[in-house]
Short mmCIF file of C-alpha atoms and ligand atoms in Angstrom, two decimals:
data_model
loop_
_atom_site.label_atom_id
_atom_site.label_comp_id
_atom_site.label_asym_id
_atom_site.label_seq_id
_atom_site.Cartn_x
_atom_site.Cartn_y
_atom_site.Cartn_z
CA MET X 1 77.61 76.57 129.64
CA ILE X 2 76.05 76.12 126.23
CA GLY X 3 72.41 75.26 126.01
CA ILE X 4 69.43 75.88 123.83
CA CYS X 5 68.06 79.33 124.57
CA SER X 6 68.68 79.15 128.35
CA ASN X 7 70.15 81.86 130.54
CA ILE X 8 73.63 81.46 131.87
CA GLY X 9 72.54 83.02 135.14
CA VAL X 10 74.97 85.94 135.44
CA ALA X 11 73.12 89.18 136.11
CA GLU X 12 74.57 91.23 133.25
CA ALA X 13 75.00 88.30 130.89
CA LYS X 14 73.24 87.96 127.58
CA SER X 15 71.16 84.81 126.99
CA SER X 16 73.27 81.91 125.88
CA MET X 17 73.77 80.93 122.33
CA LYS X 18 72.24 78.11 120.40
CA ARG X 19 74.32 74.96 119.84
CA GLU X 20 73.47 72.38 117.21
CA SER X 21 75.21 69.43 115.61
CA PHE X 22 77.21 70.18 112.45
CA GLY X 23 78.13 66.60 111.63
CA LYS X 24 81.47 64.77 112.20
CA THR X 25 85.11 65.02 111.39
CA GLU X 26 86.68 62.46 109.07
CA ASP X 27 87.78 60.50 112.15
CA GLY X 28 84.26 60.53 113.62
CA ARG X 29 84.45 63.31 116.24
CA ALA X 30 81.27 65.34 116.71
CA VAL X 31 81.35 68.86 115.40
CA ASP X 32 78.99 71.61 116.61
CA ILE X 33 77.78 74.88 115.16
CA TYR X 34 76.89 77.82 117.42
CA THR X 35 74.51 80.65 116.62
CA LEU X 36 75.28 84.04 118.05
CA THR X 37 72.62 86.73 117.89
CA ASN X 38 72.31 90.26 119.07
CA GLN X 39 69.46 92.59 119.87
CA THR X 40 69.30 94.15 116.44
CA GLY X 41 68.78 90.75 114.75
CA MET X 42 72.33 90.23 113.49
CA GLU X 43 73.32 86.57 113.47
CA VAL X 44 76.71 84.80 113.18
CA ARG X 45 77.13 81.01 112.98
CA ILE X 46 80.47 79.53 113.91
CA THR X 47 81.58 75.94 114.02
CA ASN X 48 84.28 74.50 116.38
CA PHE X 49 85.72 72.78 113.35
CA GLY X 50 88.49 75.24 112.26
CA GLY X 51 86.73 77.98 114.18
CA ILE X 52 85.04 78.72 110.93
CA VAL X 53 82.51 81.58 110.54
CA VAL X 54 79.88 79.71 108.49
CA SER X 55 77.42 82.57 107.99
CA LEU X 56 77.07 86.16 108.98
CA LYS X 57 73.77 88.02 108.47
CA ALA X 58 74.02 91.79 108.35
CA PRO X 59 71.36 94.41 107.52
CA ASP X 60 71.35 96.46 104.31
CA ARG X 61 70.15 100.11 104.23
CA ASN X 62 66.51 98.93 104.33
CA GLY X 63 67.12 96.64 107.26
CA LYS X 64 67.08 93.49 105.14
CA PHE X 65 69.43 90.85 106.38
CA ASP X 66 71.62 88.82 104.02
CA ASP X 67 74.42 86.39 104.55
CA VAL X 68 77.60 88.29 103.55
CA VAL X 69 80.27 85.55 103.82
CA LEU X 70 81.05 82.77 101.44
CA GLY X 71 80.96 79.15 102.64
CA TYR X 72 79.44 75.70 102.38
CA ASN X 73 76.06 74.26 103.32
CA SER X 74 77.48 71.50 105.47
CA ILE X 75 80.60 70.15 107.19
CA ASP X 76 81.53 68.09 104.12
CA GLY X 77 82.65 71.20 102.23
CA TYR X 78 84.73 72.44 105.09
CA LEU X 79 86.50 69.09 105.59
CA THR X 80 88.10 69.49 102.14
CA ASN X 81 87.93 73.35 101.95
CA LYS X 82 90.98 74.57 100.06
CA ALA X 83 89.88 78.17 99.94
CA TYR X 84 89.95 78.52 103.79
CA PHE X 85 86.36 80.07 103.78
CA GLY X 86 85.78 81.73 107.14
CA ALA X 87 88.48 79.75 108.97
CA LEU X 88 90.86 80.50 111.77
CA ILE X 89 94.36 80.41 110.36
CA GLY X 90 97.37 79.24 112.36
CA ARG X 91 100.01 78.63 113.53
CA TYR X 92 101.28 81.04 110.92
CA GLY X 93 98.97 83.05 108.63
CA ASN X 94 100.07 83.48 105.04
CA ARG X 95 103.39 82.33 103.57
CA ILE X 96 106.79 81.25 104.88
CA ALA X 97 109.35 81.09 102.09
CA HIS X 98 110.67 77.64 101.18
CA GLY X 99 108.85 76.28 104.30
CA GLN X 100 111.91 77.23 106.34
CA PHE X 101 112.84 79.62 109.13
CA LYS X 102 115.56 79.95 111.75
CA LEU X 103 114.87 80.51 115.46
CA ASP X 104 117.51 80.65 118.17
CA GLY X 105 120.03 79.44 115.62
CA LYS X 106 118.14 76.33 114.66
CA THR X 107 116.52 75.77 111.25
CA TYR X 108 112.94 74.51 111.21
CA ASN X 109 111.44 72.85 108.14
CA LEU X 110 107.65 72.97 107.55
CA PRO X 111 105.47 71.05 105.10
CA LYS X 112 105.20 72.89 101.80
CA ASN X 113 101.66 73.28 100.60
CA ASP X 114 101.90 76.16 98.14
CA GLY X 115 104.59 75.38 95.59
CA ASP X 116 107.87 75.72 97.49
CA ASN X 117 106.30 77.66 100.35
CA THR X 118 104.18 76.97 103.39
CA LEU X 119 100.80 78.68 103.39
CA HIS X 120 98.43 79.24 106.38
CA GLY X 121 100.09 76.87 108.83
CA GLY X 122 100.91 73.94 106.50
CA LYS X 123 99.09 70.84 105.36
CA VAL X 124 96.83 70.56 108.42
CA GLY X 125 96.60 74.05 109.77
CA PHE X 126 94.34 75.31 112.68
CA ASN X 127 91.53 75.63 110.05
CA LYS X 128 91.33 71.84 109.97
CA GLN X 129 91.44 71.26 113.75
CA LEU X 130 88.59 70.66 116.14
CA TRP X 131 88.55 73.41 118.81
CA THR X 132 87.02 73.16 122.29
CA ALA X 133 84.13 75.52 122.58
CA LYS X 134 82.74 77.35 125.60
CA ASP X 135 79.93 79.88 125.89
CA VAL X 136 81.49 82.96 127.52
CA SER X 137 78.61 85.39 126.82
CA GLY X 138 78.66 88.46 129.01
CA SER X 139 77.81 92.14 129.10
CA ARG X 140 79.54 92.76 125.72
CA GLY X 141 77.34 90.29 123.96
CA GLN X 142 77.08 86.61 123.06
CA ALA X 143 80.60 85.17 122.99
CA LEU X 144 82.12 81.89 121.90
CA GLU X 145 85.57 80.90 123.25
CA LEU X 146 87.55 78.41 121.23
CA THR X 147 90.71 76.76 122.40
CA TYR X 148 93.20 74.54 120.65
CA THR X 149 96.46 73.13 121.89
CA SER X 150 98.91 72.61 119.08
CA LYS X 151 101.55 69.99 119.97
CA ASP X 152 105.30 70.71 120.02
CA GLY X 153 106.42 69.88 116.48
CA GLU X 154 102.96 69.94 114.89
CA GLU X 155 103.37 70.96 111.25
CA GLY X 156 107.04 71.49 111.99
CA PHE X 157 106.58 74.39 114.51
CA PRO X 158 108.47 74.28 117.81
CA GLY X 159 106.69 74.48 121.21
CA THR X 160 103.28 73.50 122.54
CA LEU X 161 101.09 76.40 121.57
CA THR X 162 97.83 76.94 123.46
CA ALA X 163 95.67 79.18 121.29
CA LYS X 164 92.45 80.84 122.42
CA VAL X 165 90.08 82.76 120.20
CA VAL X 166 87.03 84.52 121.47
CA TYR X 167 84.29 85.61 118.99
CA THR X 168 81.92 88.21 120.50
CA LEU X 169 78.86 89.61 118.73
CA THR X 170 77.91 93.01 120.16
CA ASP X 171 74.70 94.98 119.86
CA GLN X 172 76.65 97.51 117.81
CA ASN X 173 76.77 94.90 115.00
CA GLU X 174 80.43 94.18 115.62
CA LEU X 175 82.04 90.78 115.54
CA HIS X 176 85.10 91.05 117.85
CA ILE X 177 87.82 88.45 117.46
CA ASP X 178 90.28 88.27 120.36
CA TYR X 179 93.23 85.98 119.76
CA SER X 180 95.61 84.91 122.43
CA ALA X 181 98.28 82.26 122.74
CA THR X 182 101.04 81.01 125.06
CA THR X 183 103.94 78.61 124.41
CA ASP X 184 106.28 76.34 126.38
CA LYS X 185 109.27 76.90 123.96
CA ASP X 186 110.33 79.83 121.77
CA THR X 187 108.11 79.64 118.62
CA ILE X 188 106.42 81.88 116.01
CA VAL X 189 102.72 82.68 115.74
CA ASN X 190 100.49 84.72 113.44
CA LEU X 191 96.74 84.11 113.74
CA THR X 192 93.96 85.45 111.57
CA ASN X 193 90.53 84.77 110.22
CA HIS X 194 89.95 84.06 106.55
CA SER X 195 86.36 85.18 105.93
CA TYR X 196 85.51 86.03 102.36
CA PHE X 197 82.95 88.87 102.23
CA ASN X 198 80.50 89.97 99.62
CA LEU X 199 78.48 92.88 101.01
CA ALA X 200 75.78 92.41 98.32
CA GLY X 201 75.21 88.96 99.79
CA GLN X 202 77.14 85.73 99.27
CA GLY X 203 76.74 84.30 95.77
CA ASN X 204 75.47 87.62 94.38
CA GLY X 205 78.21 88.25 91.82
CA ASP X 206 81.64 89.80 92.05
CA ILE X 207 82.95 92.38 94.48
CA LEU X 208 84.66 94.58 91.89
CA GLY X 209 82.16 97.43 92.43
CA HIS X 210 82.80 97.53 96.22
CA GLN X 211 84.56 100.69 97.32
CA LEU X 212 87.58 99.91 99.44
CA MET X 213 89.73 102.08 101.69
CA ILE X 214 92.86 100.77 103.37
CA ASN X 215 94.51 102.85 106.06
CA ALA X 216 98.06 102.14 104.78
CA ASP X 217 100.64 104.26 102.98
CA ARG X 218 102.85 101.26 102.26
CA PHE X 219 102.72 97.58 101.30
CA THR X 220 105.16 94.75 101.13
CA PRO X 221 105.92 93.95 97.45
CA VAL X 222 106.16 90.28 96.57
CA ASP X 223 107.90 88.05 94.10
CA GLN X 224 106.00 85.68 91.73
CA THR X 225 105.49 83.15 94.54
CA LEU X 226 103.90 85.91 96.66
CA ILE X 227 106.79 86.03 99.15
CA PRO X 228 107.71 89.58 100.29
CA ALA X 229 110.97 90.87 98.95
CA GLY X 230 111.51 92.67 102.27
CA GLU X 231 110.88 96.26 101.17
CA LEU X 232 108.06 98.44 102.56
CA LYS X 233 107.06 100.32 99.47
CA ALA X 234 104.87 103.45 99.19
CA VAL X 235 101.42 102.71 97.60
CA LYS X 236 101.38 106.21 96.10
CA ASP X 237 101.14 106.18 92.32
CA THR X 238 100.44 102.43 92.28
CA PRO X 239 97.15 100.55 91.81
CA LEU X 240 97.60 99.45 95.45
CA ASP X 241 96.79 102.94 96.70
CA PHE X 242 93.49 102.57 98.61
CA THR X 243 94.21 105.50 100.95
CA LYS X 244 91.07 107.08 99.37
CA ALA X 245 88.12 104.74 98.85
CA THR X 246 88.32 103.27 95.32
CA ALA X 247 86.34 100.56 93.54
CA ILE X 248 88.18 97.24 93.90
CA GLY X 249 87.82 96.67 90.13
CA ALA X 250 88.92 100.15 89.02
CA ARG X 251 92.62 99.18 88.53
CA ILE X 252 92.67 95.42 89.12
CA ASN X 253 93.60 94.68 85.46
CA ASN X 254 96.21 97.42 85.14
CA ASP X 255 99.51 96.49 83.59
CA ASP X 256 101.34 96.24 86.87
CA GLN X 257 103.85 93.59 87.92
CA GLN X 258 102.52 93.29 91.52
CA LEU X 259 98.99 92.71 90.23
CA LYS X 260 100.27 90.16 87.72
CA PHE X 261 102.11 88.26 90.51
CA GLY X 262 98.99 88.29 92.74
CA LYS X 263 96.60 87.58 89.78
CA GLY X 264 94.85 90.65 91.27
CA TYR X 265 95.19 91.95 94.82
CA ASP X 266 96.87 89.47 97.13
CA HIS X 267 99.20 91.62 99.16
CA ASN X 268 100.02 92.71 102.68
CA TRP X 269 99.37 96.40 103.42
CA VAL X 270 101.40 97.98 106.16
CA LEU X 271 98.88 99.67 108.34
CA ASN X 272 99.64 103.21 109.43
CA GLY X 273 100.55 103.29 113.10
CA GLY X 274 102.15 99.82 113.30
CA ILE X 275 101.14 97.59 116.15
CA ALA X 276 98.32 99.45 117.92
CA SER X 277 97.48 99.10 121.64
CA ALA X 278 93.73 99.28 120.81
CA PRO X 279 91.93 98.35 117.59
CA ARG X 280 92.11 101.15 115.02
CA LEU X 281 90.54 101.45 111.57
CA ALA X 282 92.44 99.31 109.07
CA ALA X 283 90.01 99.20 106.19
CA GLU X 284 86.48 100.06 105.10
CA ALA X 285 84.48 98.37 102.30
CA TYR X 286 81.19 99.74 100.96
CA ASP X 287 78.70 98.23 98.53
CA SER X 288 76.50 100.93 97.09
CA THR X 289 73.82 98.48 95.91
CA SER X 290 72.93 97.26 99.37
CA GLY X 291 74.44 100.14 101.32
CA ARG X 292 76.34 97.74 103.55
CA VAL X 293 79.54 98.99 105.12
CA LEU X 294 82.23 96.79 106.70
CA ARG X 295 84.86 98.43 108.84
CA VAL X 296 87.78 96.40 109.93
CA LEU X 297 89.58 97.54 113.09
CA THR X 298 92.68 95.81 114.46
CA THR X 299 95.68 95.96 116.72
CA GLU X 300 97.73 94.15 114.06
CA PRO X 301 100.37 95.96 111.91
CA GLY X 302 99.21 94.47 108.58
CA VAL X 303 96.28 93.30 106.48
CA GLN X 304 96.22 90.93 103.60
CA PHE X 305 93.74 92.16 101.06
CA TYR X 306 92.90 89.24 98.82
CA SER X 307 90.41 89.78 95.99
CA GLY X 308 89.34 86.19 95.55
CA ASN X 309 91.64 85.60 92.54
CA PHE X 310 91.63 81.87 92.85
CA LEU X 311 87.84 81.55 92.86
CA ASP X 312 87.07 79.97 89.48
CA GLY X 313 83.54 78.66 89.46
CA THR X 314 84.59 75.19 90.61
CA ILE X 315 83.15 75.67 94.13
CA THR X 316 79.43 75.50 94.77
CA GLY X 317 78.72 77.09 98.09
CA LYS X 318 75.78 77.86 100.38
CA GLY X 319 72.33 77.76 98.78
CA GLY X 320 73.83 76.24 95.60
CA LYS X 321 75.58 79.45 94.69
CA VAL X 322 78.62 79.06 92.41
CA TYR X 323 81.61 81.19 93.42
CA ASN X 324 83.18 82.63 90.35
CA LEU X 325 86.29 84.87 89.99
CA ARG X 326 86.36 87.64 92.58
CA ASN X 327 83.00 86.83 94.08
CA GLY X 328 84.40 87.52 97.56
CA PHE X 329 87.21 89.41 99.22
CA CYS X 330 89.30 88.83 102.41
CA LEU X 331 90.82 91.35 104.79
CA GLU X 332 93.09 89.16 106.84
CA THR X 333 94.52 91.15 109.75
CA GLN X 334 97.98 89.82 110.51
CA HIS X 335 101.72 90.31 111.06
CA PHE X 336 103.51 90.40 107.65
CA PRO X 337 103.93 87.24 105.58
CA ASP X 338 107.31 85.50 105.97
CA SER X 339 108.24 87.64 108.98
CA PRO X 340 110.55 85.00 110.50
CA ASN X 341 112.86 85.50 107.42
CA HIS X 342 112.77 89.34 107.53
CA SER X 343 114.40 90.95 110.55
CA ASN X 344 113.08 94.41 109.49
CA PHE X 345 109.44 93.17 109.87
CA PRO X 346 107.64 93.29 113.26
CA SER X 347 108.61 90.08 115.05
CA THR X 348 106.27 87.02 115.27
CA GLU X 349 108.30 85.30 117.92
CA LEU X 350 106.64 84.20 121.13
CA LYS X 351 108.57 83.03 124.16
CA PRO X 352 107.50 81.11 127.28
CA GLY X 353 106.02 83.51 129.79
CA GLN X 354 104.83 85.94 127.11
CA MET X 355 101.20 86.29 126.06
CA TYR X 356 100.36 86.70 122.37
CA HIS X 357 97.25 88.92 122.09
CA THR X 358 95.65 90.68 119.12
CA THR X 359 92.14 91.92 118.48
CA THR X 360 90.21 92.40 115.27
CA ILE X 361 86.75 93.81 114.86
CA PHE X 362 84.49 93.43 111.87
CA LYS X 363 81.92 96.25 112.25
CA PHE X 364 78.77 96.32 110.08
CA SER X 365 76.62 99.34 109.28
CA SER X 366 74.85 100.77 106.24
CA ARG X 367 74.44 104.13 104.49
C1 LIG P 401 96.54 84.21 100.27
C2 LIG P 401 96.15 83.78 98.90
C3 LIG P 401 95.52 82.48 98.95
C4 LIG P 401 94.29 82.65 99.83
C5 LIG P 401 93.53 81.34 99.94
C6 LIG P 401 95.32 84.32 101.04
O1 LIG P 401 95.62 84.69 102.35
O2 LIG P 401 97.33 85.34 100.28
O3 LIG P 401 97.33 83.74 98.05
O4 LIG P 401 95.13 82.03 97.71
O5 LIG P 401 94.66 83.10 101.06
O6 LIG P 401 94.31 80.36 100.29
#
């Protein structure tokens, strides 16, 4: 049940979240926005259009709350959003080379929306779909369940895929994202969230001074179209070594082929430990001006660290803030890009009777 500040009546449950109108889709369907709050005052607003995290207010070291994710003021921006601000990404996060893959001996062709490749699920990915929302708040915190059924053949993918994503805000200032999915035919799936963070507050300049640690000794080098070559390469002695916390901007302009291909950082890091049975630390970002710390924990084997290289000042976001180059960064937990075309990468196949399940946690603190 979703209501305005009413209790959902379960003994251990938290009070229910607030629901408001967020406008309409292009074809006139009503879109809502849900406000999740916790006992420390943290607040996350999520719309059922694209499952988008619209705002996320986290405390700095003095307890001052700021919105630390990039986005738009209203639904209009999200309807045409090409940057994927805050969105749920599916059916397949990141790129599939030449929009093509083989499964059970059959070749599937996907719409190409990134040069010759398919990016983030195709022309109309899960980020542009209206999800069905349900308040599933419980003892862990206020929680929003979003479900979306993707038809067999949608954007070229085989099988009816029923995807469920639960966002839970805990009193430990964590946003848990639990992804699950089932299918009625063999298919591929790779779901993620595409929030752009700026721990100094959205619209407050670039993120080059943020310190970043990524718990990965290897990454998947790419070609100039950002498709992995297939190798898992050591980060040691490269500007992609974030095994020790380093400023994002410290080496971003180094004369390095991978950085040139990515126009900065736009790569998949191979997390130490592979697929984990419980979320473990994948990355930690720290902004010394505000003191905010973001820890990303995940069960996934990879994370795409994207340093906002395509932000170019042409987007005006929330509060009239203009997003310039590298004004936000993403840590997209995932299976590796183009996995269906690399048999040495962890498989992204899902078969009938199997349950896809991954968990990612964005945990906020300060120091
Ligand atoms: C990709 C980038 C892309 C960005 C926004 C990231 O996941 O790796 O290349 O520009 O998403 O679309």
